[in-house]
CSV table of C-alpha atoms in Angstrom, one decimal:
chain,number,residue,atom,x,y,z
R,1,ALA,CA,-4.1,-15.4,32.8
R,2,GLN,CA,-2.1,-14.1,29.6
R,3,THR,CA,-3.0,-10.6,28.8
R,4,VAL,CA,-1.7,-8.9,25.7
R,5,THR,CA,-1.3,-4.5,26.2
R,6,GLN,CA,-1.7,-2.6,22.9
R,7,SER,CA,-1.1,1.0,24.5
R,8,GLN,CA,-1.5,2.7,21.0
R,9,PRO,CA,-5.1,3.0,19.7
R,10,GLU,CA,-4.0,4.6,16.3
R,11,MET,CA,-1.5,5.3,14.6
R,12,SER,CA,-1.0,7.0,11.6
R,13,VAL,CA,1.9,7.2,8.7
R,14,GLN,CA,2.9,8.6,5.9
R,15,GLU,CA,3.1,6.7,2.0
R,16,ALA,CA,6.4,4.9,1.9
R,17,GLU,CA,8.1,6.3,5.6
R,18,THR,CA,8.3,3.9,8.3
R,19,VAL,CA,6.0,2.8,11.2
R,20,THR,CA,6.3,0.8,14.9
R,21,LEU,CA,3.5,-0.4,16.3
R,22,SER,CA,4.1,-1.5,19.9
R,23,CYS,CA,1.9,-4.3,22.1
R,24,THR,CA,3.8,-5.9,25.7
R,25,TYR,CA,2.6,-9.3,26.7
R,26,ASP,CA,2.5,-11.1,30.4
R,27,THR,CA,3.4,-14.3,30.9
R,28,SER,CA,5.3,-16.9,32.9
R,29,GLU,CA,5.5,-19.1,30.5
R,30,SER,CA,8.9,-19.2,28.7
R,31,ASP,CA,7.3,-22.2,25.6
R,32,TYR,CA,5.0,-19.6,23.7
R,33,TYR,CA,4.7,-17.8,19.8
R,34,LEU,CA,3.5,-14.6,19.2
R,35,PHE,CA,1.7,-12.7,16.1
R,36,TRP,CA,0.5,-10.3,14.7
R,37,TYR,CA,-2.7,-9.2,12.1
R,38,LYS,CA,-3.6,-7.3,9.9
R,39,GLN,CA,-7.6,-6.5,9.9
R,40,PRO,CA,-8.4,-4.5,7.1
R,41,PRO,CA,-12.3,-2.8,6.2
R,42,SER,CA,-12.9,-5.9,5.4
R,43,ARG,CA,-12.9,-7.7,8.2
R,44,GLN,CA,-10.9,-10.4,7.5
R,45,MET,CA,-8.3,-11.5,9.3
R,46,ILE,CA,-4.9,-12.6,8.5
R,47,LEU,CA,-1.8,-13.4,9.9
R,48,VAL,CA,1.4,-10.7,9.0
R,49,ILE,CA,3.5,-11.7,11.0
R,50,ARG,CA,4.9,-15.4,13.5
R,51,GLN,CA,7.4,-14.7,16.9
R,52,GLU,CA,8.5,-18.9,18.7
R,53,ALA,CA,9.9,-17.2,21.6
R,54,TYR,CA,12.5,-19.9,22.2
R,55,LYS,CA,14.2,-18.2,18.7
R,56,GLN,CA,16.0,-15.0,19.5
R,57,GLN,CA,15.7,-14.3,16.1
R,58,ASN,CA,13.3,-11.6,14.9
R,59,ALA,CA,10.9,-12.9,12.1
R,60,THR,CA,10.4,-10.7,8.9
R,61,GLU,CA,8.4,-11.0,5.9
R,62,ASN,CA,9.9,-8.1,3.1
R,63,ARG,CA,8.0,-5.1,4.7
R,64,PHE,CA,7.4,-6.4,8.1
R,65,SER,CA,9.7,-6.9,10.5
R,66,VAL,CA,9.8,-7.5,14.8
R,67,ASN,CA,11.5,-6.4,17.5
R,68,PHE,CA,11.6,-9.2,20.1
R,69,GLN,CA,12.6,-8.3,23.2
R,70,LYS,CA,11.9,-11.1,25.4
R,71,ALA,CA,12.9,-10.6,28.2
R,72,ALA,CA,11.2,-7.2,28.3
R,73,LYS,CA,7.8,-8.8,27.4
R,74,SER,CA,7.6,-6.9,24.1
R,75,PHE,CA,7.2,-7.8,20.2
R,76,SER,CA,6.9,-4.4,18.3
R,77,LEU,CA,6.0,-4.8,14.4
R,78,LYS,CA,7.2,-2.9,12.1
R,79,ILE,CA,6.2,-1.4,8.7
R,80,SER,CA,8.7,-0.2,6.2
R,81,ASP,CA,8.0,2.1,3.0
R,82,SER,CA,4.3,1.9,4.3
R,83,GLN,CA,1.8,1.2,1.6
R,84,LEU,CA,-1.9,2.5,1.0
R,85,GLY,CA,-2.8,-0.9,1.5
R,86,ASP,CA,-1.3,-1.3,4.4
R,87,ALA,CA,-4.2,0.8,6.0
R,88,ALA,CA,-6.2,-1.7,8.7
R,89,MET,CA,-6.3,-2.6,12.8
R,90,TYR,CA,-3.5,-4.4,13.8
R,91,PHE,CA,-3.7,-6.4,16.4
R,92,CYS,CA,-0.7,-8.4,18.1
R,93,ALA,CA,-2.0,-12.1,20.0
R,94,TYR,CA,0.1,-14.4,22.2
R,95,ASP,CA,-0.4,-18.1,22.3
R,96,GLN,CA,0.4,-20.6,25.0
R,97,GLY,CA,2.8,-23.1,24.2
R,98,GLY,CA,0.8,-24.2,20.9
R,99,SER,CA,-2.1,-24.6,22.9
R,100,GLU,CA,-4.7,-22.8,20.1
R,101,LYS,CA,-6.5,-20.8,22.6
R,102,LEU,CA,-4.8,-17.0,21.1
R,103,VAL,CA,-5.3,-14.0,23.5
R,104,PHE,CA,-5.5,-10.9,21.6
R,105,GLY,CA,-4.5,-7.2,21.9
R,106,LYS,CA,-7.5,-4.9,22.0
R,107,GLY,CA,-5.5,-3.4,17.8
R,108,THR,CA,-3.9,-0.8,17.2
R,109,LYS,CA,-6.0,1.3,14.0
R,110,LEU,CA,-2.8,2.1,11.4
R,111,THR,CA,-3.6,4.6,9.2
R,112,VAL,CA,-1.3,5.2,6.2
R,113,ASN,CA,-2.0,9.1,4.7
R,114,PRO,CA,-0.5,9.4,1.3
B,1,ASN,CA,-9.9,-24.6,-1.3
B,2,ALA,CA,-13.2,-22.3,0.0
B,3,GLY,CA,-10.4,-22.4,3.1
B,4,VAL,CA,-13.5,-21.1,6.5
B,5,THR,CA,-16.9,-20.4,5.5
B,6,GLN,CA,-19.5,-19.3,7.3
B,7,THR,CA,-22.8,-18.8,7.1
B,8,PRO,CA,-25.0,-16.6,7.4
B,9,LYS,CA,-22.4,-13.0,6.9
B,10,PHE,CA,-25.6,-10.8,8.8
B,11,GLN,CA,-27.6,-12.4,11.1
B,12,VAL,CA,-30.5,-9.8,13.3
B,13,LEU,CA,-32.5,-11.2,16.0
B,14,LYS,CA,-34.6,-10.5,18.8
B,15,THR,CA,-34.0,-11.3,22.3
B,16,GLY,CA,-34.9,-15.0,23.3
B,17,GLN,CA,-34.4,-16.0,19.1
B,18,SER,CA,-32.3,-19.3,18.6
B,19,MET,CA,-30.0,-19.8,16.5
B,20,THR,CA,-26.8,-21.8,14.6
B,21,LEU,CA,-23.8,-20.0,12.7
B,22,GLN,CA,-23.0,-22.1,10.6
B,23,CYS,CA,-18.5,-22.9,10.6
B,24,ALA,CA,-17.4,-25.1,7.6
B,25,GLN,CA,-13.7,-26.0,6.5
B,26,ASP,CA,-12.1,-28.2,3.8
B,27,MET,CA,-8.4,-28.0,4.6
B,28,ASN,CA,-8.7,-31.6,6.2
B,29,HIS,CA,-8.4,-29.0,9.9
B,30,GLU,CA,-8.0,-31.1,13.0
B,31,TYR,CA,-8.6,-28.1,15.5
B,32,MET,CA,-10.7,-25.6,14.9
B,33,SER,CA,-12.5,-22.6,17.5
B,34,TRP,CA,-15.0,-20.0,17.2
B,35,TYR,CA,-14.7,-15.8,18.6
B,36,ARG,CA,-15.8,-13.2,19.1
B,37,GLN,CA,-15.3,-9.4,18.0
B,38,ASP,CA,-17.0,-6.4,20.7
B,39,PRO,CA,-16.0,-2.9,19.6
B,40,GLY,CA,-12.8,-1.3,21.0
B,41,MET,CA,-11.7,-5.1,21.7
B,42,GLY,CA,-9.3,-7.9,20.4
B,43,LEU,CA,-10.9,-11.1,19.3
B,44,ARG,CA,-11.7,-13.4,22.6
B,45,LEU,CA,-11.9,-16.9,22.4
B,46,ILE,CA,-14.7,-19.4,22.5
B,47,HIS,CA,-14.8,-22.0,22.3
B,48,TYR,CA,-12.3,-24.7,20.6
B,49,SER,CA,-12.0,-28.0,19.3
B,50,VAL,CA,-9.1,-30.6,18.6
B,51,GLY,CA,-10.8,-33.2,16.8
B,52,ALA,CA,-14.0,-34.4,15.7
B,53,GLY,CA,-16.1,-35.0,19.0
B,54,ILE,CA,-13.4,-32.7,21.4
B,55,THR,CA,-14.5,-29.8,22.1
B,56,ASP,CA,-14.4,-27.3,24.8
B,57,GLN,CA,-14.0,-23.7,26.3
B,58,GLY,CA,-12.0,-20.6,25.8
B,59,GLU,CA,-12.3,-16.9,28.3
B,60,VAL,CA,-15.7,-16.2,27.3
B,61,PRO,CA,-18.5,-19.7,27.2
B,62,ASN,CA,-21.8,-18.5,28.6
B,63,GLY,CA,-24.3,-19.1,26.4
B,64,TYR,CA,-22.9,-20.6,24.2
B,65,ASN,CA,-23.1,-24.4,22.5
B,66,VAL,CA,-20.0,-26.5,20.0
B,67,SER,CA,-20.4,-30.0,18.6
B,68,ARG,CA,-18.4,-31.2,16.5
B,69,SER,CA,-19.3,-34.2,14.8
B,70,THR,CA,-17.3,-34.0,11.4
B,71,THR,CA,-13.7,-32.5,10.9
B,72,GLU,CA,-15.1,-30.2,8.6
B,73,ASP,CA,-18.2,-28.2,10.4
B,74,PHE,CA,-18.2,-26.9,13.5
B,75,PRO,CA,-21.3,-25.0,14.4
B,76,LEU,CA,-21.5,-22.3,17.2
B,77,ARG,CA,-25.3,-22.5,18.9
B,78,LEU,CA,-26.7,-19.6,20.6
B,79,LEU,CA,-30.2,-20.7,22.7
B,80,SER,CA,-31.6,-17.7,23.6
B,81,ALA,CA,-29.6,-15.1,22.7
B,82,ALA,CA,-29.6,-11.8,24.5
B,83,PRO,CA,-28.3,-8.1,23.4
B,84,SER,CA,-24.5,-9.4,25.5
B,85,GLN,CA,-24.3,-11.4,22.4
B,86,THR,CA,-24.1,-8.7,19.9
B,87,SER,CA,-20.5,-9.3,17.4
B,88,VAL,CA,-19.0,-10.0,14.9
B,89,TYR,CA,-18.2,-14.0,15.1
B,90,PHE,CA,-15.2,-15.2,14.2
B,91,CYS,CA,-14.1,-19.1,12.9
B,92,ALA,CA,-11.0,-20.7,12.7
B,93,SER,CA,-8.7,-23.7,11.8
B,94,SER,CA,-5.7,-24.8,11.8
B,95,TYR,CA,-3.7,-28.1,11.0
B,96,SER,CA,-2.1,-27.8,14.4
B,97,GLY,CA,1.4,-26.5,16.0
B,98,SER,CA,0.2,-23.2,16.5
B,99,GLY,CA,1.4,-21.9,13.2
B,100,LEU,CA,4.0,-23.1,13.5
B,101,ASN,CA,3.6,-25.1,10.3
B,102,SER,CA,0.1,-23.7,9.3
B,103,PRO,CA,-1.7,-20.7,10.4
B,104,LEU,CA,-5.1,-20.6,11.9
B,105,HIS,CA,-7.2,-19.2,9.2
B,106,PHE,CA,-10.4,-17.0,10.1
B,107,GLY,CA,-13.5,-16.7,7.8
B,108,ASN,CA,-14.4,-13.5,7.0
B,109,GLY,CA,-16.9,-13.8,9.6
B,110,THR,CA,-20.6,-13.1,10.7
B,111,ARG,CA,-22.1,-9.9,11.9
B,112,LEU,CA,-24.6,-10.4,14.3
B,113,THR,CA,-27.5,-8.1,16.1
B,114,VAL,CA,-29.9,-8.9,19.1
B,115,THR,CA,-32.1,-6.5,19.5
């Protein structure tokens, strides 16, 4: 079974600084998708960014970008110019071949200090 | 559009009681699913459905039943609640394609406590 590992239970960053959240996954498949979700205290799950495994180019969404290293099975999230509203739990998730059955990591709690 | 609506937001049950968590979406999504989130854990898939009349088990299906009689609704039933089912439950839906063209939309969750 596929597994997703987030090795940083908690991270903190100063406002306006850059932070990188780590994620590794285990799979023997070649067709899959990777996601980062944000969960603020409101409990809502918000899609931050997604990456198709067949694409070599790293996905970018405004201040959020990923470093996708397929051979190393690594999928880190970089948040630039951190804002107070970025404080949340961040979950890395894996989807095998469009099956819609996501496997989530345990999450990283991000604190943004003013 | 309301998106994905879950009711109730909070629920307290006693061991052995039954209840149904409701989930409805108004986006005409074919795919719907239920996850549970426990402290210190990510979300884990309970059951999912790829269309009306079709359901299948996820990673942690024991103790839960589902049905999908309409495209819009995907209720989750606890037949005999146990303290181990204390959790936050999320319903999610998408059109198709693993979020490639239509992201997985989540409801706001139901916090269930079983005493």
